[in-house]
Tab-separated table of C-alpha atoms and ligand atoms in Angstrom:
chain	number	residue	atom	x	y	z
E	30	MET	CA	-2.057	-5.060	8.620
E	31	LYS	CA	-5.690	-3.931	8.455
E	32	SER	CA	-7.884	-5.541	5.818
E	33	PHE	CA	-8.620	-3.630	2.637
E	34	THR	CA	-10.339	-4.061	-0.704
E	35	TYR	CA	-8.429	-4.037	-3.984
E	36	GLU	CA	-9.055	-3.220	-7.629
E	37	ARG	CA	-7.025	-2.798	-10.803
E	38	ALA	CA	-7.622	0.442	-12.668
E	39	SER	CA	-8.218	0.306	-16.414
E	40	THR	CA	-7.650	3.987	-17.333
E	41	PRO	CA	-6.150	6.960	-15.460
E	42	ALA	CA	-9.495	8.814	-15.414
E	43	GLU	CA	-11.283	5.734	-14.073
E	44	ALA	CA	-8.611	5.333	-11.364
E	45	ALA	CA	-9.103	8.931	-10.230
E	46	SER	CA	-12.888	8.738	-10.211
E	47	ALA	CA	-12.852	5.375	-8.374
E	48	ALA	CA	-10.544	6.908	-5.749
E	49	ALA	CA	-13.017	9.730	-5.162
E	50	ARG	CA	-15.933	7.253	-4.873
E	51	ASN	CA	-14.221	5.170	-2.169
E	52	THR	CA	-13.131	7.030	0.970
E	53	GLY	CA	-9.796	5.919	2.387
E	54	THR	CA	-8.361	4.965	-1.017
E	55	ARG	CA	-4.669	4.862	-1.906
E	56	PHE	CA	-3.136	4.191	-5.305
E	57	ILE	CA	-0.469	1.518	-5.274
E	58	ALA	CA	2.399	1.516	-7.781
E	59	GLY	CA	5.686	-0.238	-6.852
E	60	GLY	CA	4.417	-0.572	-3.274
E	61	THR	CA	7.940	-0.139	-1.858
E	62	ASN	CA	6.854	2.637	0.506
E	63	LEU	CA	3.115	2.138	0.858
E	64	LEU	CA	3.251	-1.552	1.829
E	65	ASP	CA	5.853	-0.895	4.546
E	66	LEU	CA	3.620	1.844	5.965
E	67	MET	CA	0.568	-0.420	5.832
E	68	LYS	CA	2.354	-3.242	7.661
E	69	LEU	CA	3.213	-0.780	10.443
E	70	GLU	CA	-0.377	0.566	10.386
E	71	ILE	CA	0.901	4.076	9.738
E	72	GLU	CA	-1.145	4.082	6.550
E	73	THR	CA	-4.466	2.229	6.866
E	74	PRO	CA	-6.212	2.511	3.488
E	75	ARG	CA	-9.594	0.849	3.184
E	76	HIS	CA	-9.277	0.459	-0.574
E	77	LEU	CA	-6.245	0.053	-2.871
E	78	ILE	CA	-6.290	0.943	-6.559
E	79	ASP	CA	-3.466	-0.790	-8.392
E	80	VAL	CA	-2.265	1.509	-11.170
E	81	ASN	CA	0.378	-0.845	-12.580
E	82	SER	CA	-1.646	-1.885	-15.623
E	83	LEU	CA	-2.136	1.706	-16.801
E	84	ALA	CA	-0.061	2.476	-19.883
E	85	LEU	CA	2.046	5.110	-18.138
E	86	ASP	CA	5.458	3.482	-18.425
E	87	THR	CA	7.078	5.208	-21.386
E	88	ILE	CA	9.451	8.142	-21.826
E	89	GLU	CA	8.462	10.232	-24.829
E	90	PRO	CA	10.007	13.261	-26.551
E	91	LEU	CA	7.988	16.501	-26.432
E	92	PRO	CA	7.682	18.941	-29.359
E	93	ASP	CA	9.523	21.648	-27.339
E	94	GLY	CA	12.604	19.416	-26.954
E	95	GLY	CA	11.736	18.166	-23.474
E	96	LEU	CA	10.684	14.718	-22.261
E	97	ARG	CA	7.502	13.280	-20.821
E	98	ILE	CA	8.152	10.582	-18.217
E	99	GLY	CA	5.186	8.318	-17.489
E	100	ALA	CA	4.202	8.035	-13.822
E	101	LEU	CA	4.961	4.295	-13.871
E	102	VAL	CA	8.449	4.476	-15.383
E	103	ARG	CA	10.605	2.537	-12.934
E	104	ASN	CA	13.510	4.342	-11.293
E	105	THR	CA	15.994	1.876	-12.843
E	106	ASP	CA	14.675	2.469	-16.368
E	107	LEU	CA	14.632	6.244	-15.927
E	108	ALA	CA	18.207	6.356	-14.620
E	109	ALA	CA	19.418	4.173	-17.512
E	110	ASP	CA	17.597	5.972	-20.340
E	111	ALA	CA	20.175	7.306	-22.824
E	112	ARG	CA	18.412	10.696	-23.163
E	113	ILE	CA	18.265	11.142	-19.384
E	114	ARG	CA	21.921	10.190	-18.989
E	115	ARG	CA	22.995	12.563	-21.778
E	116	ASP	CA	20.787	15.613	-21.188
E	117	TYR	CA	19.541	15.355	-17.596
E	118	GLY	CA	22.536	13.781	-15.841
E	119	VAL	CA	21.602	15.214	-12.439
E	120	LEU	CA	18.412	13.129	-12.546
E	121	SER	CA	20.143	9.894	-13.480
E	122	ARG	CA	22.750	10.421	-10.756
E	123	ALA	CA	20.162	11.282	-8.098
E	124	LEU	CA	18.156	8.141	-8.921
E	125	LEU	CA	21.227	5.920	-8.721
E	126	ALA	CA	22.095	7.433	-5.316
E	127	GLY	CA	18.741	6.237	-3.943
E	128	ALA	CA	17.695	2.953	-2.320
E	129	SER	CA	19.069	-0.274	-3.885
E	130	GLY	CA	18.973	-1.903	-7.306
E	131	GLN	CA	16.064	-4.160	-6.309
E	132	LEU	CA	14.025	-1.274	-4.928
E	133	ARG	CA	14.731	0.902	-7.973
E	134	ASN	CA	13.463	-1.924	-10.210
E	135	LYS	CA	10.035	-1.619	-8.540
E	136	ALA	CA	9.899	2.073	-7.519
E	137	THR	CA	8.046	4.375	-9.903
E	138	THR	CA	8.406	8.035	-10.836
E	139	ALA	CA	5.135	9.069	-9.146
E	140	GLY	CA	5.650	6.858	-6.086
E	141	ASN	CA	9.128	8.277	-5.577
E	142	LEU	CA	7.792	11.848	-5.550
E	143	LEU	CA	5.109	10.845	-3.025
E	144	GLN	CA	7.171	8.725	-0.622
E	145	ARG	CA	6.684	9.710	3.015
E	146	THR	CA	9.245	11.106	5.444
E	147	ARG	CA	11.812	8.962	7.258
E	148	CYS	CA	11.487	10.868	10.553
E	149	PRO	CA	11.996	8.113	13.178
E	150	TYR	CA	8.958	9.233	15.217
E	151	PHE	CA	6.691	9.013	12.165
E	152	TYR	CA	7.491	5.280	12.168
E	153	ASP	CA	7.089	4.824	15.935
E	154	THR	CA	3.362	4.525	16.554
E	155	ASN	CA	3.924	4.785	20.328
E	156	GLN	CA	5.093	8.398	19.956
E	157	PRO	CA	3.117	11.561	19.147
E	158	CYS	CA	3.528	12.744	15.580
E	159	ASN	CA	1.494	15.496	13.941
E	160	LYS	CA	2.134	14.106	10.490
E	161	ARG	CA	0.883	10.605	11.357
E	162	GLN	CA	-1.831	11.719	13.784
E	163	PRO	CA	-2.699	15.412	13.357
E	164	GLY	CA	-2.813	17.346	16.633
E	165	SER	CA	-0.925	14.736	18.665
E	166	GLY	CA	2.324	16.754	18.891
E	167	CYS	CA	5.815	16.483	17.446
E	168	SER	CA	8.224	14.127	19.233
E	169	ALA	CA	11.162	15.320	17.164
E	170	LEU	CA	11.022	18.790	18.719
E	171	GLY	CA	13.201	18.315	21.771
E	172	GLY	CA	13.832	14.722	20.674
E	173	PHE	CA	16.320	13.041	18.351
E	174	SER	CA	16.550	15.330	15.337
E	175	ARG	CA	19.894	14.525	13.702
E	176	SER	CA	18.394	13.734	10.298
E	177	LEU	CA	15.677	16.379	10.358
E	178	ALA	CA	15.025	19.774	8.796
E	179	ILE	CA	17.039	22.938	9.306
E	180	VAL	CA	15.010	25.249	7.102
E	181	GLY	CA	11.381	25.794	6.094
E	182	ALA	CA	10.058	23.791	9.079
E	183	SER	CA	7.299	24.754	11.523
E	184	ASP	CA	6.460	24.341	15.203
E	185	ALA	CA	4.279	21.411	14.174
E	186	CYS	CA	6.837	19.391	12.158
E	187	ILE	CA	10.545	19.401	11.307
E	188	ALA	CA	10.524	16.376	8.993
E	189	THR	CA	12.510	16.234	5.758
E	190	HIS	CA	11.457	14.893	2.384
E	191	PRO	CA	13.547	11.792	1.663
E	192	SER	CA	13.514	11.628	-2.141
E	193	ASP	CA	16.764	12.057	-4.060
E	194	MET	CA	14.918	12.123	-7.377
E	195	ALA	CA	12.740	15.052	-6.276
E	196	VAL	CA	15.843	17.216	-5.700
E	197	ALA	CA	16.904	16.668	-9.297
E	198	MET	CA	13.373	17.298	-10.565
E	199	ARG	CA	13.413	20.644	-8.723
E	200	VAL	CA	16.748	21.650	-10.292
E	201	LEU	CA	15.370	20.711	-13.696
E	202	ASP	CA	12.100	22.682	-13.267
E	203	ALA	CA	10.003	19.572	-13.882
E	204	GLN	CA	6.217	19.704	-14.051
E	205	VAL	CA	3.784	17.132	-12.654
E	206	GLU	CA	0.837	16.110	-14.854
E	207	THR	CA	-2.307	14.792	-13.206
E	208	VAL	CA	-5.880	13.718	-13.817
E	209	ARG	CA	-8.559	14.651	-11.299
E	210	PRO	CA	-11.649	12.634	-10.305
E	211	ASP	CA	-13.847	14.750	-12.623
E	212	GLY	CA	-11.608	13.769	-15.556
E	213	THR	CA	-9.911	17.172	-15.947
E	214	THR	CA	-6.154	17.301	-16.197
E	215	ARG	CA	-3.625	19.814	-14.957
E	216	ARG	CA	0.109	20.462	-14.891
E	217	LEU	CA	1.830	21.651	-11.706
E	218	PRO	CA	5.344	23.112	-11.608
E	219	ILE	CA	7.409	21.092	-9.136
E	220	ALA	CA	8.096	24.347	-7.252
E	221	GLN	CA	4.391	24.420	-6.366
E	222	PHE	CA	3.919	20.686	-5.900
E	223	TYR	CA	5.207	20.265	-2.326
E	224	ARG	CA	3.726	22.122	0.644
E	225	ALA	CA	5.525	23.601	3.641
E	226	PRO	CA	4.531	21.781	6.870
E	227	GLY	CA	2.824	24.756	8.557
E	228	ASP	CA	0.055	23.596	10.916
E	229	THR	CA	-0.926	20.704	8.638
E	230	PRO	CA	2.171	18.551	8.090
E	231	GLN	CA	-0.040	15.602	7.134
E	232	LEU	CA	-0.766	17.456	3.849
E	233	GLU	CA	2.409	17.151	1.824
E	234	THR	CA	1.513	18.111	-1.729
E	235	ALA	CA	-0.912	20.218	-3.744
E	236	LEU	CA	-2.702	17.068	-4.979
E	237	ALA	CA	-6.449	16.925	-4.273
E	238	PRO	CA	-8.005	13.707	-2.908
E	239	GLY	CA	-8.211	11.135	-5.701
E	240	GLU	CA	-5.909	13.083	-8.042
E	241	LEU	CA	-3.624	10.700	-9.959
E	242	ILE	CA	-0.181	11.609	-11.270
E	243	THR	CA	0.062	10.540	-14.905
E	244	ALA	CA	3.496	11.915	-15.877
E	245	VAL	CA	6.355	14.234	-15.067
E	246	THR	CA	7.624	16.479	-17.851
E	247	LEU	CA	11.100	17.931	-18.234
E	248	PRO	CA	11.747	21.115	-20.212
E	249	LYS	CA	14.283	21.055	-23.030
E	250	PRO	CA	17.852	20.428	-21.834
E	251	VAL	CA	19.783	23.408	-20.448
E	252	GLY	CA	23.259	21.927	-20.947
E	253	GLY	CA	25.946	22.542	-18.338
E	254	MET	CA	27.671	20.155	-15.968
E	255	HIS	CA	25.263	18.047	-13.898
E	256	VAL	CA	26.288	16.884	-10.424
E	257	TYR	CA	24.400	15.144	-7.616
E	258	ARG	CA	26.236	14.569	-4.372
E	259	LYS	CA	24.641	12.824	-1.414
E	260	VAL	CA	26.128	12.718	2.087
E	261	ARG	CA	24.908	9.871	4.282
E	262	ASP	CA	25.911	7.715	7.200
E	263	ARG	CA	27.014	4.797	5.014
E	264	ALA	CA	28.057	4.631	1.399
E	265	SER	CA	24.906	2.998	0.035
E	266	TYR	CA	21.360	2.076	0.983
E	267	ALA	CA	20.883	5.083	3.266
E	268	PHE	CA	18.853	8.268	3.054
E	269	ALA	CA	20.583	11.630	2.658
E	270	LEU	CA	21.743	13.615	5.647
E	271	ILE	CA	22.055	16.334	3.056
E	272	SER	CA	22.365	16.281	-0.715
E	273	VAL	CA	23.219	18.822	-3.392
E	274	GLY	CA	21.908	18.712	-6.950
E	275	ALA	CA	23.482	21.259	-9.282
E	276	ILE	CA	23.782	22.290	-12.913
E	277	VAL	CA	26.728	24.585	-13.545
E	278	GLN	CA	27.353	26.422	-16.831
E	279	ARG	CA	30.723	27.404	-18.320
E	280	ASP	CA	30.181	31.067	-17.411
E	281	GLY	CA	29.772	30.131	-13.719
E	282	SER	CA	26.006	30.574	-13.584
E	283	GLY	CA	23.829	27.659	-12.581
E	284	ARG	CA	21.149	26.090	-10.434
E	285	VAL	CA	21.298	24.437	-7.011
E	286	ALA	CA	18.780	22.465	-4.946
E	287	LEU	CA	19.273	20.711	-1.621
E	288	GLY	CA	17.881	17.490	-0.191
E	289	GLY	CA	17.724	16.430	3.457
E	290	VAL	CA	17.318	19.952	4.820
E	291	ALA	CA	13.602	20.712	4.482
E	292	HIS	CA	10.077	19.335	4.110
E	293	LYS	CA	10.567	19.537	0.343
E	294	PRO	CA	13.466	19.788	-2.120
E	295	TRP	CA	14.985	23.145	-1.216
E	296	ARG	CA	15.759	25.646	-3.946
E	297	ILE	CA	15.822	29.453	-3.806
E	298	GLU	CA	16.461	30.780	-7.292
E	299	ALA	CA	17.730	34.152	-5.956
E	300	ALA	CA	20.590	32.341	-4.191
E	301	GLU	CA	21.909	31.131	-7.543
E	302	ALA	CA	23.014	34.685	-8.455
E	303	GLN	CA	25.695	34.171	-5.771
E	304	LEU	CA	27.264	31.175	-7.567
E	305	PRO	CA	30.212	33.106	-9.048
E	306	LYS	CA	31.124	34.198	-5.489
E	307	GLY	CA	31.339	30.600	-4.285
E	308	ALA	CA	29.689	28.081	-1.986
E	309	ARG	CA	29.610	30.222	1.146
E	310	ALA	CA	27.684	33.049	-0.494
E	311	VAL	CA	25.153	30.644	-2.008
E	312	THR	CA	24.704	28.714	1.251
E	313	GLU	CA	24.215	31.898	3.273
E	314	ARG	CA	21.358	32.858	0.978
E	315	LEU	CA	19.886	29.351	0.659
E	316	LEU	CA	19.872	28.717	4.392
E	317	ALA	CA	19.390	32.326	5.532
E	318	ASN	CA	16.473	31.440	7.818
E	319	ALA	CA	17.874	28.166	9.098
E	320	LYS	CA	16.777	27.010	12.537
E	321	THR	CA	18.885	24.149	13.821
E	322	THR	CA	18.904	21.899	16.886
E	323	ASP	CA	21.993	20.689	18.757
E	324	ASP	CA	21.609	17.409	16.863
E	325	ASN	CA	21.451	18.774	13.333
E	326	ALA	CA	23.460	22.035	13.424
E	327	PHE	CA	26.239	20.102	11.627
E	328	LYS	CA	24.157	20.291	8.453
E	329	LEU	CA	24.917	24.001	7.959
E	330	PRO	CA	28.667	23.603	7.400
E	331	LEU	CA	28.057	20.268	5.677
E	332	VAL	CA	25.908	21.948	3.017
E	333	GLU	CA	28.545	24.612	2.394
E	334	ARG	CA	31.388	22.092	2.116
E	335	THR	CA	29.418	19.719	-0.077
E	336	LEU	CA	28.390	22.553	-2.385
E	337	ALA	CA	32.036	23.698	-2.555
E	338	ALA	CA	33.059	20.175	-3.598
E	339	VAL	CA	30.239	20.058	-6.159
E	340	LEU	CA	31.370	23.363	-7.693
E	341	VAL	CA	34.966	22.144	-7.930
E	342	GLU	CA	33.777	18.934	-9.623
E	343	ALA	CA	31.526	20.831	-12.034
E	344	ARG	CA	34.161	23.395	-12.996
E	345	ALA	CA	36.832	20.731	-13.488
F	4	FAD	C1	15.020	0.332	2.419
F	4	FAD	C2	14.671	1.498	1.561
F	4	FAD	C3	15.640	2.431	1.234
F	4	FAD	C4	15.311	3.535	0.437
F	4	FAD	N1	16.277	4.468	0.138
F	4	FAD	C5	15.946	5.555	-0.596
F	4	FAD	C6	16.898	6.560	-0.888
F	4	FAD	O1	18.062	6.486	-0.485
F	4	FAD	N2	16.500	7.631	-1.637
F	4	FAD	C7	15.231	7.741	-2.091
F	4	FAD	O2	14.928	8.730	-2.772
F	4	FAD	N3	14.307	6.814	-1.840
F	4	FAD	C8	14.639	5.738	-1.100
F	4	FAD	N4	13.687	4.797	-0.808
F	4	FAD	C9	12.295	5.062	-1.162
F	4	FAD	C10	11.906	4.556	-2.514
F	4	FAD	O3	12.536	5.352	-3.494
F	4	FAD	C11	10.393	4.701	-2.585
F	4	FAD	O4	9.849	3.717	-1.719
F	4	FAD	C12	9.842	4.516	-3.989
F	4	FAD	O5	10.371	5.475	-4.863
F	4	FAD	C13	8.318	4.645	-3.971
F	4	FAD	O6	7.814	4.324	-5.246
F	4	FAD	P1	6.693	3.202	-5.403
F	4	FAD	O7	6.300	3.189	-6.823
F	4	FAD	O8	7.123	1.915	-4.794
F	4	FAD	O9	5.549	3.886	-4.515
F	4	FAD	P2	4.354	3.219	-3.704
F	4	FAD	O10	4.874	2.652	-2.430
F	4	FAD	O11	3.528	2.348	-4.566
F	4	FAD	O12	3.489	4.539	-3.391
F	4	FAD	C14	4.026	5.613	-2.630
F	4	FAD	C15	2.941	6.680	-2.510
F	4	FAD	O13	2.665	7.237	-3.783
F	4	FAD	C16	1.279	7.134	-4.107
F	4	FAD	N5	1.203	6.929	-5.543
F	4	FAD	C17	1.859	6.009	-6.284
F	4	FAD	N6	1.649	6.225	-7.598
F	4	FAD	C18	0.827	7.290	-7.686
F	4	FAD	C19	0.248	8.008	-8.783
F	4	FAD	N7	0.481	7.668	-10.056
F	4	FAD	N8	-0.524	9.087	-8.513
F	4	FAD	C20	-0.775	9.463	-7.216
F	4	FAD	N9	-0.282	8.799	-6.156
F	4	FAD	C21	0.528	7.744	-6.392
F	4	FAD	C22	0.788	5.953	-3.280
F	4	FAD	O14	-0.608	6.044	-3.015
F	4	FAD	C23	1.602	6.127	-2.012
F	4	FAD	O15	0.997	7.087	-1.178
F	4	FAD	C24	13.995	3.676	-0.035
F	4	FAD	C25	13.020	2.716	0.275
F	4	FAD	C26	13.336	1.636	1.060
F	4	FAD	C27	12.268	0.637	1.396
F	5	SF4	S1	9.014	16.005	12.722
F	5	SF4	FE1	7.035	15.705	11.696
F	5	SF4	S2	7.110	13.535	11.176
F	5	SF4	FE2	8.623	13.834	12.794
F	5	SF4	S3	7.564	13.545	14.770
F	5	SF4	FE3	7.434	15.695	14.298
F	5	SF4	S4	5.448	15.853	13.262
F	5	SF4	FE4	6.031	13.716	13.154
């Protein structure tokens, strides 16, 4: 691990402005992703700002009936919150499908959204990877791509986003609240938060350098049956090959987002009009521009079958 300097932030605005003052800064929350990447020298920050003492660890009701989840709320606490379990079940289920109990005790809401890809070549510093080292090439193209993207990728990168929680946040139309280095705040819809890989796969979100996530807000509950189903190589402690997060209403309408298929949680609202026609119609629209490899073509039928199972579960 490369040496680095360290400080504890006292307020969110101070954390953001300190990050802008020191080049090569990273915020550290639970550290469950960042520290692994630092040990492998994939991330080599020169300065760490510990945000754990900021008072961003509460879940508060909003006047419009929604909830405001502090950036430091741990995944375990969020999944167990009675309001989340009752009104936002897809989020609680997605969180519990991720990682392990010990990791969820440390992992935070903001850190989960910002975790990096699990593409095997991103972790292998002997191999070219445009995301790790821009311009070096993509080893996954023509390489081992079983777990990688089938839609929304580019010629520069076919990585997937690994977060289960982010899929649920996309279904729920969450918004990400931030503070920028100049002290101004903003709120980004989750649909605009993640970037497509394009020619710059190293840039994964709309966050500016030094911008700190302070909270994630959920709109008022929409009711319906909430389901999150994750398909993976073993029953626990594994990332999704594909996942389906869905909210289905009594009249057959609903929302669907996919994990494990793209650089970001994958949702196309227009596809949801096909829900009354069944899983095939929705999948055809959701994955209309899919581009698969020999290794990952299995994901196309897997999405359709998993969505079919989710719809049966929801309607039952
Ligand atoms: C073995 C293993 C298995 C896992 N399995 C799964 C799984 O199945 N599903 C899944 O979804 N996840 C899984 N994870 C990932 C885990 O969920 C993430 O590591 C965790 O959510 C990251 O949160 P953290 O608080 O520890 O982030 P950190 O490691 O502290 O930070 C991650 C990134 O977020 C940035 N950051 C943190 N807080 C802020 C903030 N407030 N504002 C701006 N930037 C910030 C950091 O600078 C860093 O770049 C697994 C991890 C491990 C190690
Ligand atoms: S798919 Fe993306 S993360 Fe994986 S090797 Fe290619 S550029 Fe790197």
